[in-house]
Coordinates of C-alpha atoms in Angstrom, one line a residue:
Chain A
M1 CA 110.8 -7.0 31.3
E2 CA 109.9 -10.3 29.6
L3 CA 107.3 -12.5 31.3
D4 CA 109.9 -15.3 31.3
E5 CA 112.4 -13.2 33.1
I6 CA 109.9 -12.3 35.7
K7 CA 108.9 -16.0 36.1
N8 CA 112.7 -16.9 36.6
L9 CA 113.1 -14.3 39.2
I10 CA 110.1 -15.5 41.0
E11 CA 111.3 -19.0 40.9
L12 CA 114.8 -18.0 42.1
L13 CA 113.3 -16.3 45.0
Q14 CA 111.0 -19.2 45.9
D15 CA 114.1 -21.4 46.3
S16 CA 116.1 -19.0 48.5
D17 CA 115.5 -17.0 51.8
I18 CA 115.6 -13.8 50.0
T19 CA 112.1 -11.8 50.9
E20 CA 112.7 -8.8 48.7
L21 CA 114.3 -8.1 45.4
Q22 CA 114.4 -4.8 43.5
I23 CA 115.9 -4.7 39.9
E24 CA 116.1 -1.6 37.5
K25 CA 117.0 -2.4 33.9
E26 CA 116.7 -0.7 30.6
G27 CA 113.9 1.9 32.2
S28 CA 112.0 -0.9 33.8
K29 CA 111.7 -1.1 37.6
L30 CA 110.6 -4.4 39.2
K31 CA 110.2 -5.1 43.0
I32 CA 109.2 -8.5 44.4
K33 CA 108.2 -8.8 47.9
R34 CA 107.5 -12.2 49.6
E35 CA 105.2 -12.4 52.4
K36 CA 104.2 -16.0 53.3
F37 CA 102.2 -17.2 50.7
M38 CA 100.9 -13.9 48.9
T39 CA 103.4 -11.8 47.2
A40 CA 103.2 -8.2 46.3
F41 CA 104.6 -7.0 43.1
E42 CA 105.2 -3.9 41.9
P43 CA 105.1 -2.1 39.3
S44 CA 104.4 -4.3 36.5
T45 CA 104.4 -1.7 33.8
H46 CA 107.3 0.2 32.4
V47 CA 108.0 3.2 34.7
S48 CA 108.4 5.1 31.3
K49 CA 110.2 8.4 31.2
P50 CA 107.7 11.1 31.9
A51 CA 106.5 12.3 28.7
A52 CA 106.4 15.7 27.8
E53 CA 103.1 17.3 27.7
P54 CA 102.1 19.7 24.9
G55 CA 103.6 23.0 26.2
G56 CA 106.7 21.4 27.5
K57 CA 105.2 20.5 31.1
M58 CA 106.7 17.2 32.4
A59 CA 103.8 14.8 33.4
G60 CA 104.3 13.3 36.7
S61 CA 105.7 9.7 37.1
V62 CA 103.4 6.8 36.9
E63 CA 102.1 5.8 40.2
D64 CA 103.6 2.5 41.6
Q65 CA 101.0 0.0 41.7
A66 CA 101.3 -3.1 43.8
L67 CA 99.8 -6.4 42.1
V68 CA 98.5 -9.2 43.9
M69 CA 100.0 -12.6 43.0
I70 CA 97.8 -15.7 43.0
N71 CA 99.8 -18.9 43.5
S72 CA 98.9 -22.5 43.1
P73 CA 98.1 -24.1 46.5
I74 CA 98.7 -27.6 45.1
V75 CA 101.0 -29.5 42.5
G76 CA 98.9 -30.3 39.5
I77 CA 98.0 -29.5 35.9
Y78 CA 96.6 -26.2 35.2
F79 CA 93.3 -25.7 33.2
S80 CA 92.0 -22.1 32.2
A81 CA 88.5 -23.7 31.5
Q82 CA 86.0 -25.8 33.0
S83 CA 86.2 -28.1 30.0
P84 CA 88.1 -28.2 26.6
E85 CA 85.0 -26.4 25.0
S86 CA 84.5 -23.8 27.7
P87 CA 85.6 -20.4 27.3
P88 CA 88.5 -19.8 30.0
F89 CA 87.5 -18.2 33.6
V90 CA 89.6 -15.1 33.0
T91 CA 91.8 -13.6 30.5
V92 CA 94.2 -10.4 30.7
G93 CA 91.8 -7.6 31.5
T94 CA 89.1 -9.6 33.0
K95 CA 87.5 -7.9 36.0
V96 CA 87.3 -10.2 39.1
T97 CA 85.8 -10.1 42.5
K98 CA 87.1 -11.8 45.7
G99 CA 85.8 -15.4 45.6
Q100 CA 85.6 -15.6 41.9
V101 CA 87.1 -18.8 40.4
L102 CA 90.1 -18.0 38.3
C103 CA 91.2 -21.3 37.1
I104 CA 91.5 -25.3 38.0
V105 CA 94.3 -27.1 38.9
E106 CA 93.8 -30.8 38.9
A107 CA 95.5 -33.5 40.9
M108 CA 94.4 -36.9 41.3
K109 CA 91.1 -36.0 39.9
L110 CA 90.5 -33.5 42.5
M111 CA 89.7 -30.1 40.7
N112 CA 91.1 -27.2 42.7
E113 CA 89.0 -24.2 41.7
I114 CA 91.2 -21.4 42.8
E115 CA 89.5 -18.3 43.8
S116 CA 90.7 -14.8 43.7
D117 CA 91.4 -13.2 47.2
T118 CA 91.1 -9.9 46.1
D119 CA 89.1 -7.6 43.6
G120 CA 90.6 -6.3 40.6
T121 CA 91.8 -6.7 36.9
I122 CA 93.7 -9.7 35.8
A123 CA 97.3 -8.1 34.7
K124 CA 98.9 -11.3 33.6
V125 CA 98.2 -15.0 33.2
L126 CA 101.5 -16.8 34.1
V127 CA 100.7 -20.3 33.1
E128 CA 99.5 -22.2 29.8
N129 CA 96.4 -24.3 29.6
G130 CA 97.2 -27.9 30.1
H131 CA 100.7 -27.4 31.8
P132 CA 102.0 -28.5 35.0
V133 CA 102.3 -26.3 38.1
E134 CA 104.3 -26.7 41.1
Y135 CA 103.3 -25.9 44.9
G136 CA 103.2 -22.2 45.2
E137 CA 103.9 -21.5 41.4
P138 CA 102.4 -18.0 40.5
L139 CA 99.5 -18.2 38.2
F140 CA 98.2 -14.8 38.0
L141 CA 99.0 -11.3 38.8
I142 CA 96.0 -9.1 39.7
D143 CA 95.7 -5.3 39.7
P144 CA 93.7 -4.7 42.7
S145 CA 93.1 -0.8 41.7
Chain B
M1 CA 63.1 -46.7 46.4
L2 CA 64.9 -43.4 47.1
D3 CA 62.8 -40.6 48.5
Q4 CA 63.0 -37.5 51.0
E5 CA 61.5 -39.8 53.9
T6 CA 64.0 -42.7 53.3
V7 CA 67.2 -40.6 52.7
R8 CA 66.9 -38.0 55.4
N9 CA 67.7 -39.9 58.1
I10 CA 69.6 -42.9 56.6
F11 CA 73.1 -42.1 58.3
K12 CA 74.6 -39.9 60.7
G13 CA 78.2 -40.1 61.4
E14 CA 80.8 -38.3 63.3
F15 CA 81.4 -35.9 60.2
I16 CA 79.0 -37.0 57.3
G17 CA 75.2 -36.9 57.4
K18 CA 74.4 -34.1 59.6
E19 CA 71.8 -33.0 56.9
I20 CA 70.7 -35.1 54.1
Y21 CA 68.9 -33.6 51.2
F22 CA 67.3 -35.4 48.5
L23 CA 66.2 -34.3 45.1
E24 CA 64.2 -36.1 42.5
S25 CA 66.4 -34.3 39.7
T26 CA 69.1 -31.9 39.5
E27 CA 71.6 -30.8 37.0
S28 CA 74.6 -31.9 39.3
T29 CA 74.8 -33.0 43.0
N30 CA 78.2 -31.4 43.1
D31 CA 76.9 -28.1 41.8
K32 CA 74.0 -28.3 44.3
A33 CA 76.5 -29.0 47.1
L34 CA 79.0 -26.3 46.1
E35 CA 76.0 -23.9 46.2
I36 CA 75.1 -25.0 49.8
G37 CA 78.7 -25.1 50.8
K38 CA 79.3 -21.4 49.6
K39 CA 76.2 -20.3 51.4
R40 CA 76.6 -21.9 54.8
E41 CA 79.7 -21.8 57.1
D42 CA 78.3 -24.9 58.9
S43 CA 78.0 -27.0 55.9
E44 CA 80.6 -29.7 56.5
G45 CA 79.0 -33.0 56.6
I46 CA 75.9 -32.0 54.5
V47 CA 74.9 -34.7 51.8
V48 CA 73.1 -34.2 48.5
V49 CA 71.5 -37.1 46.9
A50 CA 69.7 -37.0 43.8
D51 CA 67.5 -39.8 41.8
S52 CA 68.7 -38.4 38.5
Q53 CA 71.0 -35.8 37.1
T54 CA 70.5 -33.9 34.1
K55 CA 74.2 -32.6 33.8
G56 CA 76.0 -35.4 35.9
K57 CA 79.7 -34.3 35.8
G58 CA 82.9 -36.2 34.9
R59 CA 86.5 -35.0 34.8
L60 CA 87.0 -32.0 32.6
G61 CA 83.4 -31.3 31.5
R62 CA 82.6 -35.0 30.6
H63 CA 79.0 -36.3 31.1
W64 CA 78.1 -38.8 33.9
I65 CA 75.0 -40.7 32.7
S66 CA 72.5 -40.3 35.4
P67 CA 69.1 -41.8 34.5
P68 CA 66.3 -41.8 37.2
G69 CA 65.5 -44.6 39.5
V70 CA 68.4 -46.9 39.1
N71 CA 71.5 -45.6 40.5
L72 CA 73.2 -43.6 43.1
Y73 CA 74.5 -40.1 42.8
F74 CA 75.4 -38.2 45.9
S75 CA 78.0 -35.4 47.0
V76 CA 79.3 -34.9 50.4
I77 CA 80.4 -31.4 51.7
L78 CA 83.6 -31.4 53.7
K79 CA 85.6 -28.6 55.1
P80 CA 89.0 -30.3 56.3
D81 CA 91.5 -28.4 58.4
I82 CA 94.4 -29.6 56.2
P83 CA 96.7 -27.9 53.8
P84 CA 95.2 -28.0 50.2
I85 CA 98.6 -30.0 48.8
E86 CA 97.3 -33.1 51.1
A87 CA 93.6 -32.7 49.8
P88 CA 94.1 -35.2 46.8
L89 CA 94.3 -37.9 49.5
I90 CA 90.6 -37.3 50.1
T91 CA 89.8 -38.7 46.6
L92 CA 91.8 -41.7 47.3
A93 CA 90.3 -42.2 50.7
A94 CA 86.9 -42.0 49.0
A95 CA 88.0 -44.7 46.4
V96 CA 89.1 -47.1 49.3
A97 CA 86.0 -46.5 51.3
V98 CA 83.8 -47.1 48.2
S99 CA 85.6 -50.2 46.9
S100 CA 85.8 -51.7 50.4
V101 CA 82.0 -51.2 50.8
L102 CA 81.3 -52.8 47.7
R103 CA 83.5 -55.9 48.6
T104 CA 82.0 -56.2 52.1
W105 CA 78.2 -55.4 51.6
K106 CA 77.9 -56.7 48.2
G107 CA 80.6 -59.4 47.9
V108 CA 81.7 -58.0 44.5
P109 CA 85.6 -57.9 43.5
A110 CA 85.6 -54.0 43.6
D111 CA 89.0 -52.4 42.9
I112 CA 90.5 -49.0 42.1
K113 CA 92.1 -47.7 38.9
W114 CA 94.2 -44.7 39.5
P115 CA 93.4 -42.5 40.9
N116 CA 89.9 -43.2 42.1
D117 CA 87.9 -45.2 39.3
I118 CA 85.9 -47.9 40.9
M119 CA 86.2 -51.0 38.8
I120 CA 84.8 -54.7 38.9
K121 CA 86.7 -57.2 36.8
G122 CA 88.3 -54.4 34.5
K123 CA 84.9 -52.6 33.9
K124 CA 84.1 -49.1 35.5
V125 CA 81.1 -49.3 38.1
G126 CA 81.6 -45.9 39.7
G127 CA 83.2 -42.6 39.6
I128 CA 84.4 -39.9 42.1
L129 CA 84.9 -36.4 41.2
T130 CA 86.2 -34.1 43.8
E131 CA 85.9 -30.3 43.5
M132 CA 87.6 -28.1 46.0
R133 CA 87.7 -24.4 46.5
T134 CA 90.7 -22.7 47.8
S135 CA 91.4 -19.2 48.6
G136 CA 95.3 -18.4 49.2
N137 CA 96.7 -21.4 51.1
E138 CA 93.4 -22.3 52.7
I139 CA 90.7 -24.8 51.9
D140 CA 87.3 -23.1 51.8
L141 CA 85.3 -26.3 50.8
V142 CA 85.6 -29.6 49.3
V143 CA 82.8 -31.5 47.6
I144 CA 83.2 -35.4 47.0
G145 CA 80.8 -36.3 44.2
I146 CA 80.1 -40.1 43.8
G147 CA 78.2 -41.9 40.9
L148 CA 77.6 -45.6 41.2
N149 CA 76.0 -47.7 38.7
V150 CA 73.7 -50.0 40.7
N151 CA 70.5 -51.3 38.6
M152 CA 70.9 -49.4 35.4
P153 CA 70.1 -51.3 32.2
I154 CA 73.4 -51.3 30.3
G155 CA 71.4 -50.3 27.0
D156 CA 70.9 -46.7 28.8
L157 CA 74.7 -46.0 28.0
P158 CA 75.8 -44.7 24.8
E159 CA 77.4 -47.9 22.8
D160 CA 80.9 -46.7 22.7
I161 CA 81.2 -47.0 26.7
R162 CA 79.1 -50.1 27.1
S163 CA 81.9 -52.6 26.8
A164 CA 83.9 -50.8 29.4
T165 CA 81.0 -50.4 32.0
T166 CA 79.3 -52.6 34.4
T167 CA 76.7 -52.4 37.0
L168 CA 76.1 -54.0 40.4
E169 CA 73.1 -55.7 38.9
I170 CA 75.0 -57.3 36.1
E171 CA 77.9 -58.5 38.8
K172 CA 75.5 -59.8 41.3
D173 CA 72.7 -61.1 38.9
A174 CA 70.2 -59.3 41.2
P175 CA 69.2 -55.8 41.7
S176 CA 70.5 -54.0 44.7
D177 CA 68.6 -51.8 47.4
R178 CA 70.0 -48.7 46.8
A179 CA 68.9 -46.9 50.1
G180 CA 70.9 -49.7 51.9
L181 CA 74.0 -49.3 49.8
L182 CA 74.0 -45.5 50.4
R183 CA 73.9 -46.1 54.1
G184 CA 76.9 -48.2 53.7
L185 CA 78.7 -45.9 51.5
L186 CA 78.2 -42.9 53.8
A187 CA 79.3 -45.0 56.9
G188 CA 82.4 -46.0 55.0
L189 CA 83.3 -42.3 53.9
D190 CA 82.8 -41.2 57.3
N191 CA 85.1 -43.4 58.9
A192 CA 87.8 -42.8 55.9
Y193 CA 87.6 -39.1 56.5
K194 CA 88.0 -39.5 60.3
N195 CA 91.2 -41.6 59.7
L196 CA 92.5 -39.2 57.2
L197 CA 91.9 -36.4 59.5
N198 CA 93.7 -38.3 62.4
G199 CA 96.9 -38.1 59.8
N200 CA 97.3 -41.8 59.1
K201 CA 98.4 -41.2 55.7
R202 CA 100.4 -44.2 55.5
A203 CA 97.2 -46.5 56.4
L204 CA 95.3 -44.8 53.7
I205 CA 98.3 -45.3 51.0
N206 CA 98.5 -49.0 52.1
G207 CA 94.8 -49.3 51.9
W208 CA 94.6 -47.9 48.6
L209 CA 97.5 -50.1 47.2
S210 CA 95.9 -53.1 48.6
L211 CA 92.8 -52.4 46.4
N212 CA 94.0 -51.1 43.5
C213 CA 94.2 -52.6 40.1
T214 CA 96.9 -50.2 38.7
I215 CA 100.3 -50.8 40.3
G216 CA 102.5 -53.3 38.6
N217 CA 100.7 -53.1 35.3
R218 CA 101.6 -51.6 31.9
V219 CA 99.8 -48.6 31.3
I220 CA 99.1 -45.5 29.0
V221 CA 98.6 -42.3 30.5
R222 CA 97.0 -39.4 28.3
D223 CA 96.9 -35.8 29.6
S224 CA 96.2 -32.7 27.7
N225 CA 99.9 -32.4 26.7
R226 CA 101.3 -35.9 26.3
T227 CA 100.9 -39.7 26.3
I228 CA 103.4 -41.8 28.1
T229 CA 103.6 -45.5 28.3
G230 CA 105.4 -47.5 31.0
I231 CA 105.0 -49.6 34.2
A232 CA 102.8 -48.2 37.0
E233 CA 105.3 -48.7 39.8
N234 CA 103.9 -47.0 42.9
I235 CA 101.9 -44.0 44.4
G236 CA 103.5 -41.1 45.8
Q237 CA 102.6 -39.6 49.2
N238 CA 99.9 -37.6 48.0
G239 CA 98.7 -40.1 45.5
E240 CA 100.7 -39.2 42.6
L241 CA 101.3 -42.1 40.0
I242 CA 104.8 -43.0 39.5
V243 CA 105.3 -44.5 36.1
K244 CA 108.6 -46.1 34.9
L245 CA 108.8 -45.3 31.3
E246 CA 109.6 -47.6 28.6
S247 CA 111.9 -45.3 27.2
G248 CA 113.8 -45.2 30.5
G249 CA 113.4 -42.7 33.6
T250 CA 110.7 -42.4 35.6
E251 CA 107.7 -40.0 35.6
V252 CA 105.4 -38.5 38.3
V253 CA 101.9 -38.1 36.9
N254 CA 99.4 -35.8 38.7
A255 CA 96.4 -36.0 36.2
G256 CA 95.5 -37.9 33.3
D257 CA 93.4 -40.7 31.9
V258 CA 95.0 -44.1 32.6
T259 CA 94.4 -47.3 30.3
I260 CA 95.6 -50.5 31.9
L261 CA 97.3 -52.5 29.2
K262 CA 96.5 -56.3 29.2
N263 CA 99.8 -58.3 29.1

């Protein structure tokens, strides 16, 4: 599924009372669950058709993996780095630990350094540097495995 | 004269001033305060004061000029039990406190350029940079950093910002006692924080409006993606700037640099 499609679904959910949504489309399976602030998301990867192994044996299906979503706790502007000259705090593939700063959301010259609430690896960055974000908007998906 | 002995017991409020640390020189009082705040659960109210900073911070990595012996640079650690979305009000409260103290203690016509620049007659005298750490929907830590130009020779500044900057010494035509001023500012901040925790947001917004120099003026707002021009109409309930665009319509601004245009 495309990133925009996933974001649209998440936004749709945020404006509704739906707490769980499961979609299967063109070989992809997406399940979004809402639990208060944190949202579990599984699986991010295409659950591909089990590949045939040499010798004709079928490989087991991909283990479903819950991703942790990090949302913005304030309304503001998203910054991926400390300053325009600095490298981003994290990118896809960065290993993070609980408490590590992932990004800054600025509002009224308050720089909100948003921490990861889990150990894991950044699976997706959902917002572009310098763009506005709403309260509760998803910023990152983290693979905690 | 600022030193450990003078600063340590300079103020003890209901929230702010439980411990006050003095450093001759540090990279940034905000960084020092963040370091202490992360280590200690009971850090609310701790103040870090430095005589000079080698990497004084402004917004988005900008530099705050921090020479020794002349100005005030300090940071306050807070752990407010409020939702993060309301936290920007802390920066407005800090600006109200600083400009009120400058008016009453120093008799200068200090006011606020959105959201929290401290100005005197259109020139910047002080800046406030607040850093907040959140995890999920909880505030771990808030550090309010304040830099105030007190007795600094204006020649210490890079040439390109001199005309837009002032100091209390220039405005009063006499040097100020930094320790006395620090005491007044900490008292003002303690009171403002108390009022904020009591939930009196309307009083805070009204206080900000009565001391601001932005609303009612034509402004240019620049952020990383766009530049808008219009009339600054009001601020929202969390301090957002509401701009009536010249092209029609209204924009709500959460972050950006504001230039007030002279009519």
